[in-house]
Amino acid sequence: MGEEGTGGTVHLLCLAASSGVPLFCRSSRGGAPARQQLPFSVIGSLNGVHMFGQNLEVQLSSARTENTTVVWKSFHDSITLIVLSSEVGISELRLERLLQMVFGAMVLLVGLEELTNIRNVERLKKDLRASYCLIDSFLGDSELIGDLTQCVDCVIPPEGSLLQISSYLYLNTALVDLPGVAASQACDSQQEALSGFAEAAGTTFVSLVVSGRVVAATEGWWRLGTPEAVLLPWLVGSLPPQTARDYPVYLPHGSPTVPHRLLTLTLLPSLELCLLCGPSPPLSQLYPQLLERWWQPLLDPLRACLPLGPRALPSGFPLHTDILGLLLLHLELKRCLFTVEPLGDKEPSPEQRRRLLRNFYTLVTSTHFPPEPGPPEKTEDEVYQAQLPRACYLVLGTEEPGTGVRLVALQLGLRRLLLLLSPQSPTHGLRSLATHTLHALTPLL
């Protein structure tokens, strides 16, 4: 039987498509890295059946046994990725997106040319070790969800901290005399303030990242394509803490063959300033001179961003007490808010809540709502459009009051909200609660 409620065991295989030579194998059990490796005979059989189908012009994409789900995917006729999961009920959609993110991580850190034109297998194996930390974070029990939603994980900082940051940065760039500007205008000008710092650093790509989630970013950073927009903050959150980094990266969508430099500067523990740039500026120009000039006076308001990592929302944001977790997606901007810690400790555990919301997301995405990210496709068939579902709910357990957690999904326009609710929440009030929550969250994302 498959493993239920633990995340199961996951094996990820990467092979050279032409030769079938294994490049790496990564595993996790119950969301934690595992040393358990598949026998070479099993790896050969899994790759062999996939190659046999290709020779017959049959595309083998997935298979299920009594206790395992297997998904295959080839990239550029050069790399074959195979994932096996023993988690009960895991969807093929989830595993397919996992493989897409894994290949994106490989391109991010090695470059597409090395993966599509393999000259030396042993050298490629060695180079791919740089991607293990990032890949392992996809296999583990991450607090992020961008790997599944293909949207950037974000947090919403307290309004007061944004005001102080915007005010200081504006004064530093002499763009406006803030004493004559209303507080609301200062908050609204946050993007321009970050752009001012980006200009001083000689780049258009700057972001503030806390625990792998984007707090604020320049317009240039937000325009990054998929998957790098998701991968870059995830990479920063997965690396061991360092005061400063100068990290070579490729952009899988924007620049898969020419490397860029990812510069990171730690402002506070788990809060990092990230810059994407070319050959200049040197890291020595940013640290410590430019860092101290721009950010040292802002450390106090920035501290308000530190607790946002797992919670995503400012402390005191009004949420119904029945809400155990939520996922809000903006399908056009490709950003999301994800938290399972909105109102303190309750059962089930945060790990179980994340798993429930992930599974519910794959269910509603694959069966009820239009594919995303991106707005629903337009069609001339107005009758069909009218029949697209706008809400659905699921009760795990019985529908009796006080038993079984509730899950509800609601889509209005370009936003989709998924809620995990306590057993005390009555089923007849789920849509109303979700609608009220979505309206409250709409100004934030």
Short mmCIF file of C-alpha atoms in Angstrom, two decimals:
data_model
loop_
_atom_site.label_atom_id
_atom_site.label_comp_id
_atom_site.label_asym_id
_atom_site.label_seq_id
_atom_site.Cartn_x
_atom_site.Cartn_y
_atom_site.Cartn_z
CA MET A 1 0.00 0.00 0.00
CA GLY A 2 1.09 3.59 -0.51
CA GLU A 3 2.13 5.78 2.37
CA GLU A 4 -0.66 8.02 3.59
CA GLY A 5 -0.34 11.18 5.62
CA THR A 6 3.47 11.20 5.62
CA GLY A 7 4.28 12.56 2.18
CA GLY A 8 5.49 9.05 1.26
CA THR A 9 8.81 8.26 -0.37
CA VAL A 10 9.87 10.17 -3.47
CA HIS A 11 12.64 9.16 -5.84
CA LEU A 12 13.85 11.52 -8.56
CA LEU A 13 15.98 10.18 -11.40
CA CYS A 14 17.87 12.20 -14.01
CA LEU A 15 19.32 10.43 -17.04
CA ALA A 16 20.98 11.35 -20.32
CA ALA A 17 18.23 10.61 -22.85
CA SER A 18 20.47 9.26 -25.62
CA SER A 19 22.59 6.87 -23.54
CA GLY A 20 20.43 6.23 -20.49
CA VAL A 21 23.37 7.03 -18.20
CA PRO A 22 22.12 8.17 -14.76
CA LEU A 23 23.24 11.70 -13.93
CA PHE A 24 21.85 11.80 -10.40
CA CYS A 25 19.26 10.29 -8.10
CA ARG A 26 17.70 12.23 -5.22
CA SER A 27 15.28 10.82 -2.65
CA SER A 28 13.11 11.96 0.24
CA ARG A 29 11.00 10.15 2.80
CA GLY A 30 8.25 11.86 4.75
CA GLY A 31 9.44 15.24 3.44
CA ALA A 32 13.05 14.79 4.63
CA PRO A 33 16.10 13.91 2.50
CA ALA A 34 16.80 10.17 2.37
CA ARG A 35 19.91 8.20 1.48
CA GLN A 36 17.86 5.34 0.05
CA GLN A 37 18.73 4.81 -3.62
CA LEU A 38 16.95 2.78 -6.26
CA PRO A 39 18.77 -0.30 -7.59
CA PHE A 40 20.38 0.22 -10.96
CA SER A 41 18.18 -2.53 -12.41
CA VAL A 42 15.06 -0.55 -11.48
CA ILE A 43 16.51 2.65 -12.95
CA GLY A 44 17.34 0.78 -16.16
CA SER A 45 13.87 -0.73 -16.39
CA LEU A 46 12.12 2.62 -15.87
CA ASN A 47 14.23 4.29 -18.54
CA GLY A 48 14.04 1.26 -20.84
CA VAL A 49 10.25 1.15 -20.96
CA HIS A 50 10.17 4.89 -21.70
CA MET A 51 12.71 4.54 -24.54
CA PHE A 52 10.85 1.51 -25.91
CA GLY A 53 7.69 3.58 -26.18
CA GLN A 54 9.55 6.41 -27.91
CA ASN A 55 10.93 3.99 -30.51
CA LEU A 56 7.33 3.03 -31.30
CA GLU A 57 6.29 6.71 -31.39
CA VAL A 58 4.33 6.22 -28.16
CA GLN A 59 4.76 8.84 -25.44
CA LEU A 60 4.77 7.26 -21.99
CA SER A 61 4.02 10.06 -19.53
CA SER A 62 2.74 8.34 -16.38
CA ALA A 63 1.81 5.04 -14.78
CA ARG A 64 0.33 3.82 -11.52
CA THR A 65 0.92 0.62 -9.59
CA GLU A 66 -0.74 -0.51 -6.38
CA ASN A 67 1.53 1.66 -4.27
CA THR A 68 3.49 3.99 -6.57
CA THR A 69 2.86 6.73 -9.12
CA VAL A 70 5.50 7.22 -11.82
CA VAL A 71 5.85 10.20 -14.17
CA TRP A 72 8.34 10.53 -17.04
CA LYS A 73 9.29 13.71 -18.87
CA SER A 74 11.93 14.42 -21.52
CA PHE A 75 13.48 17.83 -22.09
CA HIS A 76 15.04 18.90 -25.41
CA ASP A 77 15.55 15.22 -26.35
CA SER A 78 18.59 15.33 -24.08
CA ILE A 79 17.51 14.92 -20.45
CA THR A 80 14.97 12.45 -19.09
CA LEU A 81 13.53 13.01 -15.62
CA ILE A 82 11.59 10.30 -13.79
CA VAL A 83 9.81 10.70 -10.47
CA LEU A 84 8.31 7.95 -8.31
CA SER A 85 6.05 8.72 -5.36
CA SER A 86 4.40 6.38 -2.86
CA GLU A 87 2.14 9.09 -1.40
CA VAL A 88 -1.48 7.96 -1.51
CA GLY A 89 -3.60 9.92 -3.98
CA ILE A 90 -0.79 12.10 -5.33
CA SER A 91 -1.77 13.67 -8.65
CA GLU A 92 0.12 13.43 -11.91
CA LEU A 93 -0.21 17.22 -12.24
CA ARG A 94 1.81 17.72 -9.06
CA LEU A 95 4.57 15.36 -10.20
CA GLU A 96 4.67 16.88 -13.70
CA ARG A 97 5.17 20.35 -12.25
CA LEU A 98 7.83 18.98 -9.93
CA LEU A 99 9.77 17.73 -12.96
CA GLN A 100 9.38 21.09 -14.70
CA MET A 101 10.81 22.87 -11.66
CA VAL A 102 13.68 20.37 -11.37
CA PHE A 103 14.71 20.91 -14.97
CA GLY A 104 14.37 24.67 -14.47
CA ALA A 105 16.72 24.39 -11.47
CA MET A 106 19.22 22.46 -13.57
CA VAL A 107 19.17 25.14 -16.28
CA LEU A 108 19.36 27.89 -13.65
CA LEU A 109 22.63 26.59 -12.22
CA VAL A 110 24.26 24.75 -15.13
CA GLY A 111 22.90 26.38 -18.29
CA LEU A 112 20.89 24.93 -21.15
CA GLU A 113 23.91 24.42 -23.44
CA GLU A 114 25.54 21.97 -21.02
CA LEU A 115 22.31 19.99 -20.78
CA THR A 116 21.44 19.81 -24.47
CA ASN A 117 24.96 19.24 -25.80
CA ILE A 118 26.48 16.76 -23.38
CA ARG A 119 30.18 16.40 -24.18
CA ASN A 120 31.45 14.91 -20.95
CA VAL A 121 29.01 12.98 -18.76
CA GLU A 122 31.30 12.88 -15.72
CA ARG A 123 31.86 16.64 -15.84
CA LEU A 124 28.11 17.23 -16.13
CA LYS A 125 27.49 15.01 -13.11
CA LYS A 126 29.94 17.10 -11.14
CA ASP A 127 28.42 20.40 -12.30
CA LEU A 128 24.90 19.24 -11.43
CA ARG A 129 25.87 18.82 -7.77
CA ALA A 130 25.41 22.58 -7.43
CA SER A 131 21.68 22.06 -8.00
CA TYR A 132 21.19 19.35 -5.35
CA CYS A 133 20.31 21.74 -2.52
CA LEU A 134 17.63 23.45 -4.59
CA ILE A 135 16.25 20.19 -5.99
CA ASP A 136 16.12 18.58 -2.56
CA SER A 137 14.04 21.52 -1.32
CA PHE A 138 11.42 20.67 -3.97
CA LEU A 139 11.27 17.09 -2.72
CA GLY A 140 11.02 18.06 0.94
CA ASP A 141 8.20 19.50 3.02
CA SER A 142 8.67 23.11 1.96
CA GLU A 143 6.77 26.04 3.45
CA LEU A 144 6.55 27.48 -0.09
CA ILE A 145 4.16 26.47 -2.84
CA GLY A 146 5.49 28.19 -5.97
CA ASP A 147 6.85 24.87 -7.25
CA LEU A 148 3.26 23.67 -7.60
CA THR A 149 1.38 26.87 -8.47
CA GLN A 150 4.15 28.26 -10.73
CA CYS A 151 3.50 31.60 -9.04
CA VAL A 152 5.94 33.65 -6.95
CA ASP A 153 5.57 33.17 -3.19
CA CYS A 154 5.03 36.60 -1.63
CA VAL A 155 4.49 38.15 1.79
CA ILE A 156 2.66 41.34 2.70
CA PRO A 157 4.75 43.57 4.99
CA PRO A 158 3.20 45.79 7.66
CA GLU A 159 2.00 49.09 6.20
CA GLY A 160 4.03 51.13 8.66
CA SER A 161 7.32 49.49 7.69
CA LEU A 162 6.65 50.14 4.01
CA LEU A 163 5.97 53.79 4.75
CA GLN A 164 9.27 54.22 6.60
CA ILE A 165 11.22 52.36 3.90
CA SER A 166 9.63 54.35 1.08
CA SER A 167 10.15 57.64 2.88
CA TYR A 168 13.82 57.03 3.54
CA LEU A 169 14.59 55.77 0.04
CA TYR A 170 12.85 58.74 -1.53
CA LEU A 171 14.80 61.19 0.54
CA ASN A 172 18.02 59.39 -0.34
CA THR A 173 17.37 59.65 -4.08
CA ALA A 174 15.97 63.21 -3.81
CA LEU A 175 13.07 62.16 -6.02
CA VAL A 176 10.50 64.00 -3.96
CA ASP A 177 10.25 66.08 -0.81
CA LEU A 178 8.32 63.70 1.42
CA PRO A 179 7.33 66.19 4.14
CA GLY A 180 4.80 67.53 1.65
CA VAL A 181 3.58 64.15 0.50
CA ALA A 182 0.76 62.25 2.15
CA ALA A 183 1.58 58.98 3.90
CA SER A 184 -0.58 57.02 1.48
CA GLN A 185 1.41 58.43 -1.43
CA ALA A 186 4.65 57.27 0.19
CA CYS A 187 3.31 53.75 0.49
CA ASP A 188 2.02 53.80 -3.09
CA SER A 189 5.49 54.84 -4.26
CA GLN A 190 7.27 51.78 -2.91
CA GLN A 191 8.05 50.45 -6.40
CA GLU A 192 9.66 53.73 -7.44
CA ALA A 193 11.68 53.78 -4.22
CA LEU A 194 13.15 50.34 -4.90
CA SER A 195 13.79 51.43 -8.46
CA GLY A 196 15.82 54.34 -7.08
CA PHE A 197 18.09 51.97 -5.18
CA ALA A 198 18.31 49.73 -8.26
CA GLU A 199 19.48 52.72 -10.30
CA ALA A 200 22.17 53.49 -7.74
CA ALA A 201 23.32 49.87 -7.97
CA GLY A 202 23.25 49.89 -11.78
CA THR A 203 20.53 47.24 -12.30
CA THR A 204 16.78 47.09 -12.87
CA PHE A 205 16.32 43.78 -11.03
CA VAL A 206 16.16 44.15 -7.23
CA SER A 207 14.04 42.41 -4.60
CA LEU A 208 13.74 41.94 -0.85
CA VAL A 209 13.36 38.29 0.05
CA VAL A 210 12.45 36.82 3.44
CA SER A 211 12.74 33.03 3.84
CA GLY A 212 12.36 32.49 0.10
CA ARG A 213 9.35 34.83 -0.27
CA VAL A 214 9.38 38.18 -2.05
CA VAL A 215 8.55 41.16 0.19
CA ALA A 216 9.01 43.85 -2.45
CA ALA A 217 10.60 44.08 -5.89
CA THR A 218 11.25 46.45 -8.77
CA GLU A 219 9.14 46.32 -11.90
CA GLY A 220 12.08 44.76 -13.71
CA TRP A 221 12.20 41.89 -11.21
CA TRP A 222 8.45 41.30 -11.49
CA ARG A 223 8.78 41.07 -15.27
CA LEU A 224 11.07 38.04 -15.00
CA GLY A 225 9.54 35.08 -16.78
CA THR A 226 8.59 31.67 -15.48
CA PRO A 227 10.29 29.68 -14.03
CA GLU A 228 13.13 32.03 -12.96
CA ALA A 229 10.73 34.36 -11.14
CA VAL A 230 9.88 31.42 -8.86
CA LEU A 231 13.31 29.79 -8.80
CA LEU A 232 15.47 32.77 -7.82
CA PRO A 233 13.85 33.58 -4.43
CA TRP A 234 13.46 29.85 -3.78
CA LEU A 235 17.19 29.39 -4.44
CA VAL A 236 18.05 32.22 -2.03
CA GLY A 237 15.86 30.66 0.65
CA SER A 238 17.43 27.22 0.18
CA LEU A 239 21.09 28.28 0.46
CA PRO A 240 23.00 28.27 3.78
CA PRO A 241 23.13 31.74 5.41
CA GLN A 242 25.88 34.03 4.14
CA THR A 243 26.58 37.72 4.59
CA ALA A 244 26.98 38.26 0.84
CA ARG A 245 27.00 36.11 -2.30
CA ASP A 246 28.00 36.52 -5.93
CA TYR A 247 26.24 33.58 -7.56
CA PRO A 248 26.31 32.78 -11.31
CA VAL A 249 22.85 31.89 -12.64
CA TYR A 250 21.18 31.33 -15.99
CA LEU A 251 17.59 32.40 -16.63
CA PRO A 252 15.71 29.36 -17.99
CA HIS A 253 13.24 31.58 -19.87
CA GLY A 254 15.09 34.83 -20.44
CA SER A 255 18.75 33.82 -20.83
CA PRO A 256 19.28 30.03 -20.71
CA THR A 257 22.75 30.07 -22.31
CA VAL A 258 24.32 33.34 -21.08
CA PRO A 259 24.95 33.55 -17.31
CA HIS A 260 23.99 36.48 -15.09
CA ARG A 261 25.12 37.28 -11.56
CA LEU A 262 22.79 36.91 -8.59
CA LEU A 263 24.10 39.15 -5.80
CA THR A 264 22.63 38.72 -2.32
CA LEU A 265 23.25 40.88 0.73
CA THR A 266 21.95 39.84 4.14
CA LEU A 267 20.23 42.75 5.88
CA LEU A 268 18.87 40.75 8.82
CA PRO A 269 18.69 37.01 9.53
CA SER A 270 16.63 35.41 6.69
CA LEU A 271 15.98 38.84 5.09
CA GLU A 272 18.12 39.35 2.01
CA LEU A 273 18.50 41.97 -0.69
CA CYS A 274 18.81 40.33 -4.11
CA LEU A 275 20.15 41.90 -7.30
CA LEU A 276 20.32 40.35 -10.76
CA CYS A 277 22.98 41.95 -12.92
CA GLY A 278 25.69 41.50 -15.53
CA PRO A 279 29.46 41.91 -15.12
CA SER A 280 29.02 45.04 -13.00
CA PRO A 281 28.76 46.23 -10.29
CA PRO A 282 31.40 44.32 -8.30
CA LEU A 283 30.20 42.94 -5.01
CA SER A 284 32.78 45.06 -3.21
CA GLN A 285 30.98 48.19 -4.45
CA LEU A 286 27.70 47.07 -2.87
CA TYR A 287 29.09 45.62 0.34
CA PRO A 288 29.60 47.37 2.60
CA GLN A 289 29.52 50.91 1.11
CA LEU A 290 26.21 51.00 -0.75
CA LEU A 291 24.58 48.59 1.70
CA GLU A 292 25.38 50.79 4.70
CA ARG A 293 24.32 53.97 2.96
CA TRP A 294 20.91 52.74 1.89
CA TRP A 295 19.87 50.06 4.34
CA GLN A 296 21.57 50.59 7.70
CA PRO A 297 19.05 53.30 8.75
CA LEU A 298 16.18 50.99 7.77
CA LEU A 299 17.00 48.00 9.93
CA ASP A 300 14.34 48.79 12.54
CA PRO A 301 11.38 48.98 10.11
CA LEU A 302 12.77 45.98 8.24
CA ARG A 303 12.63 43.90 11.44
CA ALA A 304 8.85 43.96 11.12
CA CYS A 305 9.26 41.81 7.99
CA LEU A 306 11.08 38.95 9.76
CA PRO A 307 8.02 37.17 11.25
CA LEU A 308 6.33 37.26 7.85
CA GLY A 309 8.12 34.18 6.51
CA PRO A 310 5.70 31.43 7.54
CA ARG A 311 2.71 33.71 8.16
CA ALA A 312 2.80 35.75 4.91
CA LEU A 313 0.35 38.31 6.34
CA PRO A 314 0.96 41.14 8.83
CA SER A 315 0.20 40.43 12.46
CA GLY A 316 -3.30 41.50 13.32
CA PHE A 317 -4.71 41.14 9.82
CA PRO A 318 -8.41 40.31 10.31
CA LEU A 319 -9.06 36.67 9.44
CA HIS A 320 -11.92 34.46 10.57
CA THR A 321 -10.93 32.25 13.49
CA ASP A 322 -11.98 29.10 11.58
CA ILE A 323 -9.25 29.61 8.96
CA LEU A 324 -6.37 27.15 9.44
CA GLY A 325 -4.60 27.96 6.18
CA LEU A 326 -5.05 29.81 2.93
CA LEU A 327 -3.67 30.07 -0.58
CA LEU A 328 -4.41 33.18 -2.64
CA LEU A 329 -3.31 33.34 -6.27
CA HIS A 330 -3.31 36.24 -8.68
CA LEU A 331 -3.44 34.36 -11.98
CA GLU A 332 -2.31 37.24 -14.19
CA LEU A 333 0.51 38.60 -12.01
CA LYS A 334 1.57 35.03 -11.18
CA ARG A 335 1.99 35.79 -7.48
CA CYS A 336 0.58 33.96 -4.47
CA LEU A 337 0.18 34.17 -0.71
CA PHE A 338 0.41 30.89 1.19
CA THR A 339 0.20 30.35 4.92
CA VAL A 340 -0.87 27.63 7.31
CA GLU A 341 -0.15 29.71 10.42
CA PRO A 342 -2.68 32.52 10.34
CA LEU A 343 -4.02 32.27 13.88
CA GLY A 344 -1.65 30.33 16.11
CA ASP A 345 -1.45 26.63 16.97
CA LYS A 346 -4.37 24.33 16.29
CA GLU A 347 -4.73 20.83 14.93
CA PRO A 348 -3.85 19.59 12.37
CA SER A 349 -0.11 20.29 12.31
CA PRO A 350 1.39 22.83 9.87
CA GLU A 351 2.88 19.96 7.81
CA GLN A 352 -0.54 18.31 7.49
CA ARG A 353 -2.17 21.62 6.59
CA ARG A 354 0.33 22.25 3.82
CA ARG A 355 -0.25 18.78 2.44
CA LEU A 356 -4.03 19.22 2.56
CA LEU A 357 -3.90 22.55 0.73
CA ARG A 358 -1.44 21.22 -1.85
CA ASN A 359 -3.64 18.22 -2.57
CA PHE A 360 -6.76 20.37 -2.75
CA TYR A 361 -5.03 22.78 -5.13
CA THR A 362 -4.13 19.97 -7.52
CA LEU A 363 -7.70 18.65 -7.31
CA VAL A 364 -9.42 21.93 -8.16
CA THR A 365 -6.82 22.88 -10.77
CA SER A 366 -7.05 19.61 -12.66
CA THR A 367 -10.81 19.05 -12.39
CA HIS A 368 -12.76 22.25 -11.69
CA PHE A 369 -11.07 25.52 -12.63
CA PRO A 370 -9.39 26.61 -15.88
CA PRO A 371 -5.64 25.99 -16.11
CA GLU A 372 -3.37 28.66 -14.72
CA PRO A 373 -1.32 30.77 -14.24
CA GLY A 374 -2.94 33.24 -16.59
CA PRO A 375 -6.54 34.42 -16.95
CA PRO A 376 -9.22 32.00 -18.16
CA GLU A 377 -9.23 31.60 -21.92
CA LYS A 378 -11.86 33.61 -23.75
CA THR A 379 -14.37 31.82 -25.92
CA GLU A 380 -17.37 32.77 -27.99
CA ASP A 381 -19.40 30.04 -26.34
CA GLU A 382 -21.09 32.08 -23.61
CA VAL A 383 -23.05 29.05 -22.43
CA TYR A 384 -19.82 27.17 -21.75
CA GLN A 385 -18.37 30.19 -19.97
CA ALA A 386 -21.44 30.39 -17.75
CA GLN A 387 -20.96 26.75 -16.75
CA LEU A 388 -17.38 27.18 -15.53
CA PRO A 389 -17.39 26.56 -11.77
CA ARG A 390 -16.70 29.49 -9.48
CA ALA A 391 -16.57 27.65 -6.16
CA CYS A 392 -16.29 24.16 -4.73
CA TYR A 393 -15.75 22.62 -1.32
CA LEU A 394 -14.57 19.38 0.19
CA VAL A 395 -15.19 17.88 3.62
CA LEU A 396 -12.67 15.37 4.93
CA GLY A 397 -14.53 13.14 7.34
CA THR A 398 -18.23 13.68 7.97
CA GLU A 399 -20.28 16.81 7.45
CA GLU A 400 -21.46 16.75 11.04
CA PRO A 401 -20.55 19.92 12.97
CA GLY A 402 -17.27 19.61 14.82
CA THR A 403 -15.87 16.76 12.69
CA GLY A 404 -13.74 16.77 9.54
CA VAL A 405 -11.77 19.74 8.22
CA ARG A 406 -13.30 21.79 5.41
CA LEU A 407 -11.63 22.94 2.20
CA VAL A 408 -13.22 25.55 -0.04
CA ALA A 409 -12.03 27.15 -3.30
CA LEU A 410 -13.42 30.32 -4.86
CA GLN A 411 -12.46 32.08 -8.08
CA LEU A 412 -13.46 35.66 -8.84
CA GLY A 413 -11.90 37.25 -11.89
CA LEU A 414 -8.14 36.84 -11.83
CA ARG A 415 -7.96 35.73 -8.20
CA ARG A 416 -8.39 32.27 -6.76
CA LEU A 417 -8.64 31.59 -3.04
CA LEU A 418 -8.30 28.24 -1.29
CA LEU A 419 -9.12 27.97 2.41
CA LEU A 420 -8.53 25.23 4.96
CA LEU A 421 -11.14 25.56 7.70
CA SER A 422 -11.64 23.99 11.10
CA PRO A 423 -14.30 21.32 11.71
CA GLN A 424 -16.45 23.92 13.52
CA SER A 425 -17.09 25.82 10.27
CA PRO A 426 -20.60 24.98 8.96
CA THR A 427 -20.70 23.81 5.35
CA HIS A 428 -23.60 26.12 4.45
CA GLY A 429 -21.44 29.14 5.27
CA LEU A 430 -18.27 28.13 3.41
CA ARG A 431 -18.86 30.17 0.25
CA SER A 432 -19.87 33.25 2.19
CA LEU A 433 -16.77 33.02 4.39
CA ALA A 434 -14.53 32.52 1.35
CA THR A 435 -16.10 35.47 -0.49
CA HIS A 436 -15.65 37.76 2.52
CA THR A 437 -12.03 36.64 2.96
CA LEU A 438 -11.21 37.12 -0.72
CA HIS A 439 -12.63 40.66 -0.65
CA ALA A 440 -10.49 41.43 2.41
CA LEU A 441 -7.34 40.06 0.75
CA THR A 442 -7.90 41.60 -2.68
CA PRO A 443 -6.22 44.95 -1.90
CA LEU A 444 -3.06 43.07 -0.85
CA LEU A 445 -2.53 41.05 -4.03
#
